[in-house]
Amino acid sequence: MYIERVPNRNSPPAILLRESYREGDQVRKRTIANLSQLPDDVIENLKAALKGGKVIDNIESVLKVKRSLPHGHVAAILGTIKKIGLEPIIESENNKRNAIIKSLITARIIDPKSKLATSRGLRRETANSSLGKILNLEKVTEDDLYEALDWLGDSQEAIEEKLAAKELREGSLVLYDLTSTYLEGEACNLGEYGYSRDKKRGYTQIVFGLICNSQGCPVAVEVFPGNTNDATTVKAQIEKVRNRFGLSCVVWVGDKGMLTSLVIKEELMNSEGIDWITTLRKNQIKQLVERQEIQLGLFDERNIVEIESEEYPGERLVVCKNPLLAARNQHKREELIKATTIELDKIVAATQREKRALFGQDKIGLRVGKVINKYKVGKYFELEITENSFNYCLKQEIKKADEIMDGLYTIRTSVKAENMSPIETVKAYKQLAKVEQAFRSLKSIDLKIRPIYHYRDHRVKAHIFLCMLSYYVEWYMKRSARRAALRERSQVYYLKKSQKN
């Protein structure tokens, strides 16, 4: 490379950085950059550097970096969006609204913030990455973001149908689960008080259900009021899969709190082409053990047994025994009972001390109640409270009965044995953990779906849908990273193996 000064008639000459190359027998040159705007001393130093000469020591005082915007993560996310074909799924036209939605998804993955903070991160004066410059959104406002978000909420059904056509197939597994998250303020009509999975008391919340394929890739999401029961949402989701997505034959996978016996009887059994996989509740398993339909001696030789029961006609029950889970449950129970016993002994001692003894049935009961509520093992203790005394003893029969149930769980399914073996059935149910993984990504530091500050119902729904699309992109990025790690490990393995040989 070299620097050439090109005359420019009555104007100052052009200073060009050029490179020579050979094309056949001819030597040609091409321009790399136009350096006409640089000061003369900078150009002289560049000439000296290209010729191998000495550059002046104070070059830093001449060339100063005023600003550097991070770019790598932006390029990775936008590249993934293009690679997985999400752009035409959202909107076929490459317009400003499409660019804003891509920026919302990218910003949600990089640094999830409010729409106001996101717009500031895109503008030229306050940009925190190259995202605004690449998408030509350096003059975008928060109103533009809200307008695009509203359009995204209105287009949710059409986008979900395209995602389902891409990710779901006839006869495949459909994973479905629900979670909740809390709202700021009380203006949203969807906000209701209910069981808070976030453990946030005093806040209204919403419930949203996520539909994923067998690999845990999200396909659709729906928002419900915060006091919605899990089981009541199944019917609408089945209709969505059958009518909107056009799938007549799927295997529905859900937990025991969702696919209850009532839901199975009223919704799933009457739906042609819909099979299901779920688990039995603990009391249902206990009844099977008491009727000796589950013989615990069978687990001495193997950990998976398939049985049939008159209580569940036409269904398969796959009973599993997990020794590690059993040992963990027993250890946890013993620790909680031990901690409860220590606290109860303190109350017994307080009632028997000579000075200022604990007196009164109400006062003793209050202290005992605090201990029992703290450790949640009150069913193992028999309590005797009087006005001036307190005694307790351990219910060994109940404790031994629970120890028998440790590590025992039963998969309940309508899928025929010729279509899915017992081991495959267990693996299919365990795929539900991938939906839980999606919830962790949505609600933790990855995407920060909570808390929600939107007040309008359609904005809340659009916000949830935007976060789902962000996880859709993140899911593909993680899958690519896992595949790259596997390839690297396999290459290292074969390299070591070849070196040994």
XYZ file of C-alpha atoms in Angstrom:
501
model
C 0.000 0.000 0.000
C 1.091 3.577 -0.629
C -0.235 7.138 -0.501
C -0.732 9.016 -3.768
C -1.470 12.724 -4.280
C -3.844 13.187 -7.238
C -4.235 16.706 -8.773
C -7.805 17.983 -8.808
C -7.814 21.001 -11.185
C -8.592 24.183 -9.204
C -9.432 22.229 -6.020
C -6.957 20.879 -3.469
C -5.401 17.566 -4.531
C -6.951 14.307 -3.370
C -4.865 12.236 -0.953
C -5.635 8.547 -1.607
C -4.500 5.359 0.113
C -3.948 2.888 -2.722
C -2.871 -0.707 -3.267
C -1.176 -2.312 -6.263
C -2.186 -5.747 -7.541
C -1.469 -7.873 -10.590
C -4.124 -8.875 -13.100
C -2.542 -11.237 -15.592
C 0.528 -9.536 -17.005
C -0.667 -6.062 -16.048
C -0.144 -4.203 -12.760
C -3.189 -2.308 -11.624
C -4.094 -0.204 -8.572
C -7.199 0.328 -6.477
C -8.182 2.940 -3.911
C -8.528 1.766 -0.308
C -9.467 5.066 1.364
C -9.659 8.814 0.784
C -7.390 10.601 3.275
C -7.953 14.143 2.005
C -9.534 15.299 5.255
C -6.551 14.300 7.417
C -3.963 16.902 8.518
C -0.644 17.042 6.641
C 1.405 15.792 9.595
C -0.813 12.713 9.943
C -0.415 11.956 6.224
C 3.372 12.304 6.464
C 3.438 9.864 9.392
C 1.331 7.382 7.461
C 3.726 7.664 4.505
C 6.643 7.005 6.809
C 4.888 4.030 8.399
C 4.080 2.489 4.995
C 7.696 2.908 3.883
C 8.989 1.359 7.109
C 10.253 4.648 8.474
C 9.967 6.129 11.967
C 6.673 7.656 13.089
C 6.693 10.665 15.372
C 6.260 9.866 19.069
C 3.277 12.128 19.686
C 1.002 10.526 17.082
C -1.577 9.964 19.873
C -1.917 13.717 20.223
C -2.822 13.966 16.558
C -5.136 10.962 16.191
C -7.658 10.793 19.023
C -10.513 8.328 19.381
C -13.527 10.422 20.330
C -16.000 7.548 20.561
C -16.118 3.781 20.046
C -19.457 1.935 19.934
C -19.651 -1.805 20.796
C -20.633 -3.798 17.735
C -19.891 -7.533 18.079
C -22.982 -8.521 20.034
C -25.195 -6.434 17.739
C -23.783 -8.165 14.651
C -24.268 -11.608 16.245
C -27.937 -11.029 17.078
C -28.867 -9.344 13.798
C -27.038 -12.108 11.961
C -29.020 -14.734 13.830
C -32.311 -12.966 13.071
C -31.437 -13.041 9.383
C -30.144 -16.617 9.448
C -33.248 -18.138 11.077
C -35.563 -16.228 8.739
C -37.369 -14.198 11.375
C -37.476 -10.989 9.312
C -40.051 -12.188 6.718
C -42.021 -13.912 9.494
C -42.509 -10.601 11.308
C -43.094 -8.479 8.197
C -42.322 -9.067 4.547
C -41.457 -5.416 3.807
C -38.070 -4.100 4.872
C -39.305 -0.767 6.267
C -38.647 1.384 9.312
C -41.157 -0.515 11.467
C -39.408 -3.803 10.735
C -36.098 -2.193 11.687
C -37.575 -0.900 14.958
C -38.906 -4.348 15.889
C -35.482 -5.878 15.177
C -33.941 -3.188 17.377
C -36.405 -3.970 20.191
C -35.547 -7.675 20.017
C -31.811 -6.989 19.890
C -31.923 -4.463 22.732
C -33.997 -6.863 24.846
C -31.291 -9.527 24.493
C -28.302 -7.191 24.948
C -29.523 -4.928 27.733
C -33.239 -5.137 28.556
C -34.602 -1.735 29.584
C -37.680 0.432 29.253
C -38.746 1.763 25.857
C -37.517 5.243 26.792
C -34.067 3.924 27.737
C -33.990 1.782 24.584
C -34.734 4.798 22.370
C -31.926 6.718 24.063
C -29.570 3.822 23.405
C -30.376 4.049 19.687
C -29.942 7.789 19.196
C -26.653 9.124 17.866
C -25.966 11.411 20.827
C -26.608 8.792 23.547
C -26.017 5.485 21.729
C -24.606 2.600 23.768
C -23.941 0.335 20.743
C -23.842 0.407 16.968
C -27.444 -0.850 16.739
C -28.998 2.527 15.900
C -26.422 3.323 13.217
C -26.697 -0.082 11.510
C -30.500 0.010 11.380
C -30.598 3.734 10.553
C -32.557 4.511 13.737
C -30.353 7.249 15.181
C -33.299 9.682 15.276
C -35.923 7.293 16.631
C -38.156 8.345 19.560
C -39.939 6.369 22.251
C -43.231 7.099 20.472
C -41.879 5.285 17.408
C -41.041 2.288 19.596
C -44.511 2.219 21.158
C -46.132 2.461 17.738
C -44.108 -0.514 16.498
C -44.895 -2.423 19.712
C -48.628 -1.853 19.214
C -48.378 -3.111 15.637
C -46.495 -6.178 16.850
C -49.279 -6.947 19.336
C -51.921 -6.614 16.611
C -49.929 -8.951 14.344
C -49.282 -11.601 17.013
C -51.687 -14.214 15.645
C -50.312 -14.017 12.099
C -46.706 -14.234 13.326
C -47.478 -17.196 15.616
C -49.092 -19.081 12.745
C -45.925 -18.646 10.667
C -43.767 -19.775 13.603
C -45.971 -22.845 14.119
C -45.724 -23.745 10.420
C -41.925 -23.566 10.760
C -41.445 -25.289 14.134
C -44.356 -27.762 14.607
C -45.263 -30.919 12.699
C -48.163 -33.382 12.706
C -47.778 -35.969 15.458
C -45.071 -33.989 17.291
C -44.866 -33.119 20.967
C -46.394 -29.842 22.141
C -44.955 -28.607 25.452
C -47.203 -26.267 27.422
C -46.742 -24.630 30.791
C -47.681 -21.429 32.634
C -46.005 -18.919 34.868
C -46.868 -15.544 36.357
C -45.190 -12.192 36.737
C -46.111 -9.064 38.654
C -47.197 -5.625 37.505
C -46.343 -2.147 38.716
C -49.490 -0.163 39.483
C -53.107 -1.296 39.374
C -54.339 0.277 36.126
C -54.071 -2.863 33.972
C -57.356 -4.759 33.733
C -55.485 -8.065 33.399
C -53.812 -7.551 36.775
C -55.351 -9.690 39.518
C -54.219 -11.107 42.833
C -53.375 -14.797 42.679
C -50.719 -17.381 43.440
C -47.463 -15.514 42.826
C -44.661 -17.656 41.454
C -42.399 -14.620 41.948
C -43.211 -14.568 45.687
C -44.225 -10.889 45.461
C -46.957 -10.093 47.954
C -49.146 -7.056 47.513
C -48.702 -6.859 43.724
C -51.245 -7.646 41.048
C -50.013 -10.064 38.421
C -50.693 -11.699 35.079
C -50.424 -15.336 34.035
C -49.029 -16.304 30.643
C -48.796 -19.686 28.974
C -46.002 -20.697 26.601
C -46.303 -23.275 23.811
C -43.017 -24.851 22.666
C -42.024 -27.631 20.319
C -40.318 -30.804 21.530
C -36.927 -29.073 21.678
C -38.165 -26.168 23.800
C -38.294 -23.626 20.965
C -41.126 -21.132 21.686
C -43.977 -20.957 19.194
C -46.834 -19.045 20.863
C -47.689 -17.230 24.079
C -50.963 -16.092 25.589
C -51.677 -13.789 28.520
C -54.417 -14.438 31.101
C -55.665 -12.549 34.188
C -53.558 -13.056 37.295
C -56.111 -15.236 39.114
C -56.522 -17.765 36.271
C -56.374 -21.449 37.191
C -53.835 -23.430 35.155
C -56.268 -26.148 34.103
C -58.814 -23.696 32.659
C -56.360 -22.510 29.988
C -55.868 -25.884 28.287
C -59.053 -25.850 26.180
C -58.205 -22.556 24.475
C -54.659 -23.724 23.714
C -55.880 -26.977 22.159
C -58.251 -25.009 19.944
C -55.390 -22.693 18.975
C -53.184 -25.610 17.903
C -55.972 -27.365 16.013
C -57.786 -24.440 14.398
C -55.177 -21.719 13.946
C -52.081 -23.866 13.488
C -53.921 -26.564 11.523
C -52.491 -29.555 13.446
C -54.988 -32.374 13.904
C -52.641 -34.869 15.568
C -50.280 -33.849 18.404
C -49.102 -35.156 21.773
C -49.841 -32.630 24.521
C -47.308 -32.553 27.389
C -48.217 -30.768 30.627
C -47.759 -31.112 34.367
C -50.242 -32.616 36.822
C -51.545 -29.215 37.886
C -52.631 -28.459 34.338
C -53.660 -31.785 32.809
C -55.884 -32.829 35.693
C -58.233 -35.796 35.599
C -61.143 -33.441 34.928
C -59.360 -31.750 32.004
C -58.387 -35.109 30.533
C -61.952 -36.387 30.816
C -63.721 -33.299 29.468
C -61.227 -31.865 26.975
C -58.625 -34.385 25.843
C -60.587 -37.639 25.669
C -63.183 -36.004 23.425
C -60.575 -34.484 21.099
C -59.776 -36.812 18.229
C -56.081 -36.954 17.379
C -54.964 -35.380 20.680
C -52.848 -37.565 22.986
C -51.339 -36.440 26.252
C -48.500 -37.080 28.662
C -48.650 -35.946 32.288
C -48.022 -37.301 35.798
C -50.159 -38.489 38.683
C -50.470 -36.558 41.905
C -48.826 -37.882 45.043
C -52.114 -38.995 46.610
C -53.034 -40.849 43.390
C -49.708 -42.707 43.463
C -50.267 -43.508 47.139
C -53.638 -45.062 46.332
C -52.034 -47.290 43.691
C -49.416 -48.407 46.240
C -52.071 -49.146 48.863
C -54.069 -51.224 46.358
C -50.781 -52.993 45.464
C -51.158 -52.066 41.828
C -47.684 -50.627 42.208
C -45.461 -53.318 43.740
C -42.409 -51.639 45.219
C -40.400 -54.868 45.095
C -40.192 -54.565 41.311
C -37.855 -51.583 41.676
C -35.136 -53.762 43.217
C -34.182 -54.876 39.706
C -35.158 -51.938 37.491
C -36.225 -48.311 37.840
C -39.031 -48.168 35.236
C -42.168 -50.347 35.313
C -45.266 -50.065 33.120
C -48.587 -51.015 34.707
C -52.298 -50.818 34.005
C -55.060 -49.799 36.405
C -58.853 -50.020 36.318
C -58.864 -46.490 37.679
C -57.345 -45.281 34.377
C -58.901 -47.378 31.606
C -57.296 -47.210 28.186
C -54.233 -45.404 29.567
C -50.664 -46.392 30.257
C -48.971 -45.759 33.601
C -45.173 -45.705 33.607
C -43.910 -45.847 37.189
C -40.360 -44.625 37.853
C -38.119 -44.872 40.899
C -35.251 -42.395 41.150
C -32.829 -43.486 43.911
C -30.931 -40.193 43.871
C -34.144 -38.193 44.225
C -35.290 -40.522 47.020
C -32.046 -40.011 48.936
C -32.257 -36.249 48.437
C -35.864 -36.112 49.680
C -35.063 -38.220 52.735
C -32.064 -36.061 53.601
C -34.092 -32.875 53.243
C -36.910 -34.287 55.382
C -34.503 -35.343 58.125
C -32.875 -31.914 58.155
C -36.229 -30.129 58.417
C -37.446 -32.461 61.171
C -34.166 -31.954 63.044
C -34.415 -28.161 62.768
C -38.064 -28.253 63.909
C -37.196 -30.496 66.862
C -34.493 -28.077 68.044
C -36.927 -25.140 67.982
C -39.699 -27.117 69.684
C -37.280 -28.210 72.430
C -36.597 -24.539 73.108
C -40.330 -23.956 73.615
C -40.554 -26.972 75.946
C -37.644 -25.572 77.962
C -39.297 -22.152 78.050
C -42.437 -23.622 79.641
C -40.383 -25.458 82.303
C -37.929 -22.764 83.393
C -38.192 -21.444 86.936
C -38.188 -17.726 86.175
C -40.602 -16.099 83.719
C -41.803 -19.380 82.307
C -43.799 -19.298 79.071
C -47.426 -19.456 80.173
C -50.784 -19.443 78.424
C -52.168 -21.738 75.758
C -52.431 -18.897 73.241
C -48.848 -17.696 73.737
C -47.424 -21.219 73.566
C -49.532 -21.993 70.488
C -48.333 -18.820 68.769
C -44.661 -19.762 69.168
C -45.311 -23.346 68.103
C -47.221 -22.141 65.030
C -44.300 -19.973 63.916
C -41.965 -22.967 64.049
C -44.365 -25.300 62.223
C -45.095 -22.729 59.491
C -41.386 -22.042 59.009
C -40.235 -25.602 58.343
C -43.478 -27.031 56.829
C -43.214 -30.481 58.468
C -46.020 -30.144 60.992
C -47.762 -33.332 59.795
C -44.949 -35.416 61.310
C -45.515 -34.053 64.832
C -48.242 -34.692 67.370
C -48.577 -31.605 69.576
C -50.032 -31.259 73.085
C -50.524 -27.701 74.356
C -51.981 -26.769 77.738
C -52.012 -23.559 79.776
C -48.652 -24.267 81.427
C -47.004 -27.035 79.379
C -46.086 -28.156 75.900
C -45.104 -31.624 74.665
C -44.692 -33.245 71.279
C -43.791 -36.553 69.679
C -42.862 -37.707 66.175
C -45.442 -39.607 64.090
C -43.247 -42.421 62.843
C -46.023 -44.082 60.786
C -46.593 -41.014 58.619
C -42.863 -40.495 58.245
C -42.284 -44.082 57.098
C -45.218 -43.875 54.675
C -43.676 -40.804 53.031
C -40.265 -42.463 52.891
C -41.789 -45.243 50.804
C -43.025 -42.641 48.293
C -39.662 -40.885 47.997
C -38.306 -40.838 44.455
C -41.487 -42.413 43.091
C -43.374 -40.740 40.243
C -45.819 -42.009 37.625
C -46.200 -40.881 34.033
C -49.783 -41.015 32.755
C -50.293 -41.123 28.991
C -52.711 -42.062 26.234
C -49.951 -42.680 23.673
C -49.944 -46.308 22.500
C -47.002 -48.531 23.412
C -46.184 -49.212 19.752
C -45.757 -45.464 19.171
C -43.717 -44.655 22.271
C -41.812 -46.995 24.595
C -41.799 -46.466 28.387
C -38.335 -44.883 28.297
C -39.335 -42.595 25.422
C -42.476 -41.619 27.335
C -40.447 -40.613 30.383
C -38.016 -38.643 28.215
C -40.924 -36.891 26.478
C -42.342 -35.723 29.809
C -38.922 -34.544 30.984
C -38.773 -32.289 27.936
C -41.204 -30.073 29.870
C -38.161 -28.858 31.812
C -37.192 -26.908 28.687
C -40.264 -24.710 29.113
C -39.136 -24.043 32.680
C -35.762 -23.087 31.234
C -37.534 -20.640 28.929
C -39.306 -19.076 31.919
C -35.992 -18.678 33.734
C -34.496 -16.886 30.731
C -37.559 -14.654 30.365
C -37.784 -13.691 34.014
C -34.118 -13.545 35.041
C -31.270 -11.279 33.948
C -31.394 -12.621 30.373
C -34.534 -10.814 29.195
C -36.009 -9.225 32.356
C -39.667 -9.565 31.472
C -40.533 -8.393 35.000
C -41.693 -6.127 36.440
C -44.122 -4.844 33.824
C -44.753 -1.091 33.788
C -47.306 -1.003 30.955
C -50.867 -0.175 31.980
C -52.895 -0.916 28.854
C -53.943 -4.513 28.245
C -52.764 -4.669 24.641
C -49.401 -3.172 25.584
C -48.886 -5.792 28.285
C -49.683 -8.558 25.795
C -47.394 -7.012 23.177
C -44.581 -6.751 25.749
C -44.906 -10.459 26.601
C -44.950 -11.364 22.905
C -41.858 -9.229 22.239
C -40.014 -11.036 25.038
C -41.071 -14.399 23.549
C -39.645 -13.399 20.156
C -36.442 -12.316 21.902
C -36.175 -15.714 23.546
C -36.848 -17.327 20.157
C -33.716 -15.633 18.798
C -31.762 -16.366 21.976
C -32.784 -20.040 21.796
C -31.275 -20.374 18.331
C -28.117 -18.584 19.432
C -27.691 -20.948 22.385
C -28.291 -23.961 20.158
C -25.585 -22.761 17.751
C -23.228 -22.242 20.695
C -23.935 -25.762 22.009
C -23.297 -27.273 18.579
C -20.052 -25.331 18.235
C -18.933 -26.540 21.675
C -19.739 -30.150 20.734
C -17.782 -29.839 17.498
C -14.829 -28.380 19.371
C -14.884 -31.154 21.978
C -15.091 -33.833 19.280
C -12.187 -32.277 17.386
C -10.079 -32.181 20.554
C -11.006 -35.809 21.291
C -10.002 -37.089 17.848
C -6.837 -34.977 17.895
C -5.746 -36.520 21.199
C -6.681 -39.961 19.916
C -4.634 -39.504 16.741
C -1.643 -38.278 18.769
C -1.762 -41.391 20.936
C -1.855 -43.643 17.880
